[in-house]
Amino acid sequence: QPRTKKQWRMQRPPLRTLAAATTLGLCLNFMFPTSSVWLGLRSANRGAGMSSMVGRGGRLQGKRSKMPVLSSLLNMPRVSHSRSLGSSRYPPCRRMFNVWRASVSSSGSTPSSGTEDKTSQISSESSNSRRVIFMGTPEFAAVALRELLDSHHEVVAVYSQPPRPAGRGRKLRKSPCQILAEERGIPVYTPKSLRKPDAQAEFSALEADVAAVAAYGLLLPKPILEDKLMGCINIHPSLLPRWRGAAPIPWAIIDGDEQTGVCIMQLDEGMDTGPVLARRVYDLEPGTTAGELHDSLADVGAKMLVDVLDQYETITPMTQEPESEATHARKIVREDGRLDFSKPAVEVLNRIHGLSPIPGAYFELDGVTYKVLKATVDSVPGAHEKDAGTVVDENLTIVCGDGKCIRPELIQKQGKRAMTAKDFLCGNKIQPGTQLKWMITS
């Protein structure tokens, strides 16, 4: 038996050996999902186990070679995996390996029944894989692009708006889609127009099956719409034909809609008038802001896009009906945010939430602009006797045209950051009886 600490240390397996064995096991488990690595350092000999390696005090006894460790990792028990081999949740390298292994197994020996199911799923995914040109610019589109890149479809190129001056320094800033595409090594095109023959020839030369569009920001001419086999499909965040146009999310909230949703549609030469390929309804909860709805619909639309690409041949396009319910969601401008306190409190509240966080609904006081980003409707005794736009208490409660009041919860002073009304009122006293500046909006 060893008598000194030095002898004990010399007879233990080195830590670097354990780390190397563990790393090798994790790599093998990553590449072979139908196997599981048992990281216990059992001996490769049948008679030797973990118990024979552990002595008094839990210390490892005897000199052990590195080979039994590697042998135990390679001689791994077989277990079943709950995730399919072709799942889009795997990284691209893993999916490529899965497809290769499926092709080898299908041309070689006969697999087991469980493997047959997984192989058939891989084969169906590879057969439905599309060559996609993605066309989008803001964060809403970047969510869909990320979902598409993580799927089994191949994104051959990304079209986005050119970099624009932004920030205090007015430096050129790339769009979220361009940044994501460059991180993933996808070619990026940023033409100012697609009407020139050179731009159309460049688009055609990519030899894609379909163009997926999400908030791109440029009108697509007829040669682009008809260039690809499957045409151009678009993610539109509204229940068409309601709210066709550039800003369907804020206008749905401003108008007090109880439901909105996402449509995947085939683009034509009209403004969001093409046939609908898929449609999903989303219930609007009271108090939802445009920013919150934007994030929710972006996730829904991204998943719907991949589903439509997978099942395109089996989808029957639906005509947008009834046409009498069609409404136009024009682009939001700054003046849309000016609050009109002569209107009912619910309408004022909807405008606040529909324009939050950007561009923000606002009022003015002493030449300073105050944005209200979140608010509630409240009833204050005697408020109906006050003029619209009057502050009735120290909590900045403001009277509206129907006698009810708006109480801001999140407010932003010009040149300052957004803060809660409680924090704002600690350093900005607006006395009861103050008349806020407002004007009638359309």
Short mmCIF file of N, CA and C in Angstrom, two decimals, residues 288-395:
data_model
loop_
_atom_site.label_atom_id
_atom_site.label_comp_id
_atom_site.label_asym_id
_atom_site.label_seq_id
_atom_site.Cartn_x
_atom_site.Cartn_y
_atom_site.Cartn_z
N THR A 288 -52.09 45.00 -24.45
CA THR A 288 -50.96 44.57 -25.28
C THR A 288 -50.42 45.74 -26.07
N THR A 289 -49.12 45.93 -26.05
CA THR A 289 -48.49 47.00 -26.82
C THR A 289 -48.05 46.48 -28.19
N ALA A 290 -47.76 47.42 -29.08
CA ALA A 290 -47.31 47.03 -30.42
C ALA A 290 -46.00 46.25 -30.36
N GLY A 291 -45.12 46.62 -29.45
CA GLY A 291 -43.86 45.90 -29.32
C GLY A 291 -44.07 44.46 -28.89
N GLU A 292 -44.95 44.24 -27.93
CA GLU A 292 -45.23 42.88 -27.48
C GLU A 292 -45.90 42.06 -28.57
N LEU A 293 -46.85 42.66 -29.29
CA LEU A 293 -47.53 41.95 -30.37
C LEU A 293 -46.57 41.65 -31.51
N HIS A 294 -45.68 42.58 -31.80
CA HIS A 294 -44.66 42.38 -32.83
C HIS A 294 -43.86 41.11 -32.55
N ASP A 295 -43.37 40.95 -31.32
CA ASP A 295 -42.55 39.80 -30.97
C ASP A 295 -43.35 38.50 -31.07
N SER A 296 -44.60 38.52 -30.62
CA SER A 296 -45.43 37.30 -30.66
C SER A 296 -45.72 36.88 -32.09
N LEU A 297 -46.12 37.83 -32.94
CA LEU A 297 -46.46 37.49 -34.32
C LEU A 297 -45.22 37.12 -35.13
N ALA A 298 -44.07 37.68 -34.78
CA ALA A 298 -42.83 37.29 -35.48
C ALA A 298 -42.53 35.82 -35.27
N ASP A 299 -42.69 35.34 -34.04
CA ASP A 299 -42.46 33.92 -33.75
C ASP A 299 -43.48 33.04 -34.48
N VAL A 300 -44.74 33.44 -34.45
CA VAL A 300 -45.79 32.66 -35.12
C VAL A 300 -45.53 32.61 -36.63
N GLY A 301 -45.23 33.76 -37.23
CA GLY A 301 -45.00 33.81 -38.66
C GLY A 301 -43.79 33.01 -39.11
N ALA A 302 -42.74 33.00 -38.31
CA ALA A 302 -41.53 32.25 -38.68
C ALA A 302 -41.82 30.76 -38.77
N LYS A 303 -42.54 30.24 -37.81
CA LYS A 303 -42.88 28.80 -37.82
C LYS A 303 -43.85 28.48 -38.96
N MET A 304 -44.78 29.38 -39.23
CA MET A 304 -45.73 29.15 -40.32
C MET A 304 -45.02 29.13 -41.67
N LEU A 305 -43.99 29.96 -41.84
CA LEU A 305 -43.27 30.00 -43.10
C LEU A 305 -42.62 28.65 -43.40
N VAL A 306 -41.96 28.08 -42.42
CA VAL A 306 -41.31 26.78 -42.62
C VAL A 306 -42.36 25.70 -42.92
N ASP A 307 -43.49 25.74 -42.22
CA ASP A 307 -44.56 24.75 -42.47
C ASP A 307 -45.09 24.86 -43.90
N VAL A 308 -45.27 26.08 -44.37
CA VAL A 308 -45.79 26.27 -45.73
C VAL A 308 -44.79 25.76 -46.76
N LEU A 309 -43.51 26.01 -46.55
CA LEU A 309 -42.50 25.50 -47.48
C LEU A 309 -42.48 23.98 -47.49
N ASP A 310 -42.70 23.37 -46.34
CA ASP A 310 -42.72 21.91 -46.26
C ASP A 310 -43.91 21.32 -47.00
N GLN A 311 -45.06 21.97 -46.94
CA GLN A 311 -46.30 21.39 -47.44
C GLN A 311 -46.85 22.13 -48.65
N TYR A 312 -46.01 22.84 -49.38
CA TYR A 312 -46.49 23.74 -50.43
C TYR A 312 -47.35 23.01 -51.46
N GLU A 313 -46.94 21.82 -51.89
CA GLU A 313 -47.67 21.12 -52.95
C GLU A 313 -49.07 20.70 -52.52
N THR A 314 -49.31 20.55 -51.22
CA THR A 314 -50.61 20.08 -50.74
C THR A 314 -51.54 21.22 -50.32
N ILE A 315 -51.08 22.47 -50.42
CA ILE A 315 -51.87 23.61 -49.94
C ILE A 315 -52.76 24.13 -51.07
N THR A 316 -54.02 24.40 -50.74
CA THR A 316 -54.95 25.02 -51.68
C THR A 316 -55.05 26.50 -51.35
N PRO A 317 -54.59 27.39 -52.25
CA PRO A 317 -54.66 28.84 -51.97
C PRO A 317 -56.10 29.30 -51.78
N MET A 318 -56.28 30.27 -50.86
CA MET A 318 -57.60 30.81 -50.56
C MET A 318 -57.66 32.28 -50.99
N THR A 319 -58.73 32.63 -51.68
CA THR A 319 -58.93 34.02 -52.08
C THR A 319 -59.30 34.86 -50.87
N GLN A 320 -58.78 36.09 -50.81
CA GLN A 320 -59.10 36.97 -49.68
C GLN A 320 -60.55 37.45 -49.79
N GLU A 321 -61.35 37.07 -48.81
CA GLU A 321 -62.77 37.45 -48.79
C GLU A 321 -63.17 37.81 -47.38
N PRO A 322 -64.21 38.66 -47.21
CA PRO A 322 -64.81 39.47 -48.28
C PRO A 322 -63.99 40.73 -48.56
N GLU A 323 -63.99 41.16 -49.78
CA GLU A 323 -63.22 42.33 -50.19
C GLU A 323 -63.76 43.60 -49.53
N SER A 324 -65.02 43.60 -49.13
CA SER A 324 -65.61 44.78 -48.51
C SER A 324 -64.99 45.09 -47.15
N GLU A 325 -64.35 44.11 -46.52
CA GLU A 325 -63.72 44.31 -45.21
C GLU A 325 -62.26 44.73 -45.32
N ALA A 326 -61.78 44.93 -46.53
CA ALA A 326 -60.37 45.31 -46.70
C ALA A 326 -60.12 46.70 -46.12
N THR A 327 -59.07 46.85 -45.36
CA THR A 327 -58.66 48.14 -44.79
C THR A 327 -57.18 48.34 -45.07
N HIS A 328 -56.76 49.59 -45.08
CA HIS A 328 -55.38 49.92 -45.41
C HIS A 328 -54.64 50.39 -44.16
N ALA A 329 -53.49 49.79 -43.90
CA ALA A 329 -52.64 50.17 -42.77
C ALA A 329 -51.49 51.01 -43.30
N ARG A 330 -51.72 52.31 -43.38
CA ARG A 330 -50.69 53.18 -43.92
C ARG A 330 -49.50 53.27 -42.96
N LYS A 331 -48.41 53.77 -43.48
CA LYS A 331 -47.20 53.92 -42.69
C LYS A 331 -47.41 54.91 -41.55
N ILE A 332 -46.91 54.58 -40.38
CA ILE A 332 -47.03 55.45 -39.21
C ILE A 332 -46.04 56.62 -39.34
N VAL A 333 -46.53 57.83 -39.06
CA VAL A 333 -45.68 59.02 -39.02
C VAL A 333 -45.74 59.61 -37.61
N ARG A 334 -44.86 60.56 -37.33
CA ARG A 334 -44.76 61.10 -35.97
C ARG A 334 -46.06 61.75 -35.51
N GLU A 335 -46.75 62.45 -36.40
CA GLU A 335 -47.97 63.14 -36.01
C GLU A 335 -49.08 62.18 -35.58
N ASP A 336 -48.98 60.92 -35.98
CA ASP A 336 -49.97 59.93 -35.53
C ASP A 336 -49.89 59.71 -34.02
N GLY A 337 -48.74 60.07 -33.44
CA GLY A 337 -48.57 59.85 -32.01
C GLY A 337 -49.10 60.96 -31.13
N ARG A 338 -49.50 62.09 -31.69
CA ARG A 338 -49.98 63.19 -30.86
C ARG A 338 -51.33 62.81 -30.25
N LEU A 339 -51.41 62.84 -28.93
CA LEU A 339 -52.61 62.39 -28.23
C LEU A 339 -53.72 63.43 -28.32
N ASP A 340 -54.94 62.95 -28.53
CA ASP A 340 -56.13 63.79 -28.60
C ASP A 340 -57.02 63.44 -27.41
N PHE A 341 -56.91 64.23 -26.34
CA PHE A 341 -57.63 63.91 -25.11
C PHE A 341 -59.13 64.23 -25.20
N SER A 342 -59.58 64.80 -26.31
CA SER A 342 -61.02 65.02 -26.47
C SER A 342 -61.76 63.74 -26.84
N LYS A 343 -61.02 62.71 -27.20
CA LYS A 343 -61.63 61.43 -27.55
C LYS A 343 -61.86 60.59 -26.31
N PRO A 344 -62.68 59.52 -26.41
CA PRO A 344 -62.91 58.64 -25.25
C PRO A 344 -61.60 58.05 -24.74
N ALA A 345 -61.59 57.74 -23.46
CA ALA A 345 -60.36 57.25 -22.82
C ALA A 345 -59.86 55.95 -23.45
N VAL A 346 -60.77 55.06 -23.86
CA VAL A 346 -60.35 53.79 -24.45
C VAL A 346 -59.61 54.03 -25.77
N GLU A 347 -60.08 54.98 -26.57
CA GLU A 347 -59.41 55.28 -27.83
C GLU A 347 -58.03 55.88 -27.58
N VAL A 348 -57.92 56.74 -26.59
CA VAL A 348 -56.61 57.30 -26.24
C VAL A 348 -55.67 56.19 -25.77
N LEU A 349 -56.21 55.27 -24.96
CA LEU A 349 -55.40 54.15 -24.46
C LEU A 349 -54.92 53.27 -25.61
N ASN A 350 -55.79 52.97 -26.57
CA ASN A 350 -55.40 52.14 -27.71
C ASN A 350 -54.31 52.80 -28.53
N ARG A 351 -54.38 54.11 -28.67
CA ARG A 351 -53.33 54.81 -29.43
C ARG A 351 -52.01 54.75 -28.68
N ILE A 352 -52.04 54.89 -27.37
CA ILE A 352 -50.82 54.80 -26.57
C ILE A 352 -50.17 53.45 -26.76
N HIS A 353 -50.94 52.36 -26.63
CA HIS A 353 -50.38 51.02 -26.72
C HIS A 353 -50.03 50.65 -28.16
N GLY A 354 -50.79 51.18 -29.14
CA GLY A 354 -50.50 50.86 -30.53
C GLY A 354 -49.23 51.49 -31.05
N LEU A 355 -48.75 52.54 -30.39
CA LEU A 355 -47.54 53.23 -30.83
C LEU A 355 -46.38 53.04 -29.85
N SER A 356 -46.50 52.07 -28.98
CA SER A 356 -45.45 51.80 -28.00
C SER A 356 -44.66 50.56 -28.41
N PRO A 357 -43.34 50.62 -28.42
CA PRO A 357 -42.47 51.71 -27.94
C PRO A 357 -42.10 52.73 -29.02
N ILE A 358 -42.33 52.40 -30.29
CA ILE A 358 -41.92 53.29 -31.38
C ILE A 358 -43.13 53.57 -32.27
N PRO A 359 -43.39 54.82 -32.64
CA PRO A 359 -42.64 56.06 -32.31
C PRO A 359 -43.03 56.65 -30.97
N GLY A 360 -44.13 56.15 -30.36
CA GLY A 360 -44.56 56.65 -29.06
C GLY A 360 -45.63 57.72 -29.17
N ALA A 361 -46.72 57.55 -28.39
CA ALA A 361 -47.77 58.58 -28.31
C ALA A 361 -47.32 59.64 -27.31
N TYR A 362 -47.65 60.91 -27.58
CA TYR A 362 -47.07 61.97 -26.77
C TYR A 362 -48.03 63.14 -26.58
N PHE A 363 -47.71 63.95 -25.56
CA PHE A 363 -48.33 65.25 -25.36
C PHE A 363 -47.21 66.25 -25.10
N GLU A 364 -47.53 67.52 -25.10
CA GLU A 364 -46.53 68.55 -24.90
C GLU A 364 -46.90 69.44 -23.71
N LEU A 365 -45.89 69.91 -23.00
CA LEU A 365 -46.08 70.81 -21.88
C LEU A 365 -44.87 71.74 -21.80
N ASP A 366 -45.13 73.05 -21.92
CA ASP A 366 -44.07 74.05 -21.87
C ASP A 366 -42.97 73.77 -22.90
N GLY A 367 -43.37 73.34 -24.08
CA GLY A 367 -42.41 73.11 -25.16
C GLY A 367 -41.64 71.82 -25.07
N VAL A 368 -41.94 70.99 -24.08
CA VAL A 368 -41.25 69.71 -23.88
C VAL A 368 -42.20 68.57 -24.24
N THR A 369 -41.70 67.57 -24.96
CA THR A 369 -42.51 66.43 -25.37
C THR A 369 -42.39 65.31 -24.33
N TYR A 370 -43.53 64.73 -23.99
CA TYR A 370 -43.60 63.60 -23.06
C TYR A 370 -44.29 62.43 -23.76
N LYS A 371 -43.58 61.31 -23.88
CA LYS A 371 -44.17 60.12 -24.48
C LYS A 371 -44.79 59.24 -23.39
N VAL A 372 -46.01 58.79 -23.66
CA VAL A 372 -46.69 57.84 -22.75
C VAL A 372 -46.63 56.48 -23.43
N LEU A 373 -45.93 55.52 -22.81
CA LEU A 373 -45.69 54.22 -23.42
C LEU A 373 -46.57 53.12 -22.85
N LYS A 374 -47.15 53.36 -21.69
CA LYS A 374 -48.05 52.38 -21.07
C LYS A 374 -48.99 53.15 -20.16
N ALA A 375 -50.27 52.75 -20.13
CA ALA A 375 -51.25 53.49 -19.32
C ALA A 375 -52.43 52.59 -19.02
N THR A 376 -53.31 53.08 -18.14
CA THR A 376 -54.56 52.41 -17.81
C THR A 376 -55.68 53.43 -17.81
N VAL A 377 -56.92 52.92 -17.92
CA VAL A 377 -58.11 53.78 -17.82
C VAL A 377 -58.58 53.77 -16.39
N ASP A 378 -58.91 54.95 -15.87
CA ASP A 378 -59.33 55.06 -14.47
C ASP A 378 -60.51 56.04 -14.39
N SER A 379 -61.29 55.89 -13.34
CA SER A 379 -62.41 56.81 -13.07
C SER A 379 -62.09 57.62 -11.82
N VAL A 380 -62.19 58.94 -11.95
CA VAL A 380 -61.91 59.84 -10.83
C VAL A 380 -63.16 60.67 -10.57
N PRO A 381 -63.66 60.70 -9.34
CA PRO A 381 -64.87 61.50 -9.04
C PRO A 381 -64.69 62.96 -9.43
N GLY A 382 -65.68 63.50 -10.13
CA GLY A 382 -65.65 64.90 -10.52
C GLY A 382 -64.84 65.18 -11.76
N ALA A 383 -64.24 64.13 -12.39
CA ALA A 383 -63.40 64.36 -13.55
C ALA A 383 -64.21 64.83 -14.76
N HIS A 384 -65.48 64.40 -14.83
CA HIS A 384 -66.31 64.76 -15.98
C HIS A 384 -66.60 66.27 -16.03
N GLU A 385 -66.38 66.96 -14.91
CA GLU A 385 -66.60 68.41 -14.89
C GLU A 385 -65.39 69.18 -15.40
N LYS A 386 -64.28 68.50 -15.60
CA LYS A 386 -63.05 69.16 -16.05
C LYS A 386 -62.97 69.13 -17.57
N ASP A 387 -62.18 70.02 -18.12
CA ASP A 387 -61.94 70.04 -19.56
C ASP A 387 -61.00 68.90 -19.94
N ALA A 388 -61.18 68.41 -21.17
CA ALA A 388 -60.31 67.34 -21.66
C ALA A 388 -58.86 67.81 -21.68
N GLY A 389 -57.94 66.93 -21.23
CA GLY A 389 -56.53 67.28 -21.18
C GLY A 389 -56.08 67.88 -19.88
N THR A 390 -56.97 67.91 -18.87
CA THR A 390 -56.63 68.50 -17.58
C THR A 390 -56.07 67.43 -16.65
N VAL A 391 -54.99 67.74 -15.97
CA VAL A 391 -54.43 66.84 -14.94
C VAL A 391 -55.25 67.02 -13.67
N VAL A 392 -55.80 65.92 -13.12
CA VAL A 392 -56.74 66.03 -12.00
C VAL A 392 -56.15 65.63 -10.66
N ASP A 393 -54.97 65.02 -10.63
CA ASP A 393 -54.36 64.66 -9.35
C ASP A 393 -52.85 64.61 -9.49
N GLU A 394 -52.18 64.27 -8.39
CA GLU A 394 -50.72 64.26 -8.38
C GLU A 394 -50.12 63.03 -9.05
N ASN A 395 -50.98 62.09 -9.47
CA ASN A 395 -50.51 60.89 -10.17
C ASN A 395 -50.51 61.07 -11.69
#
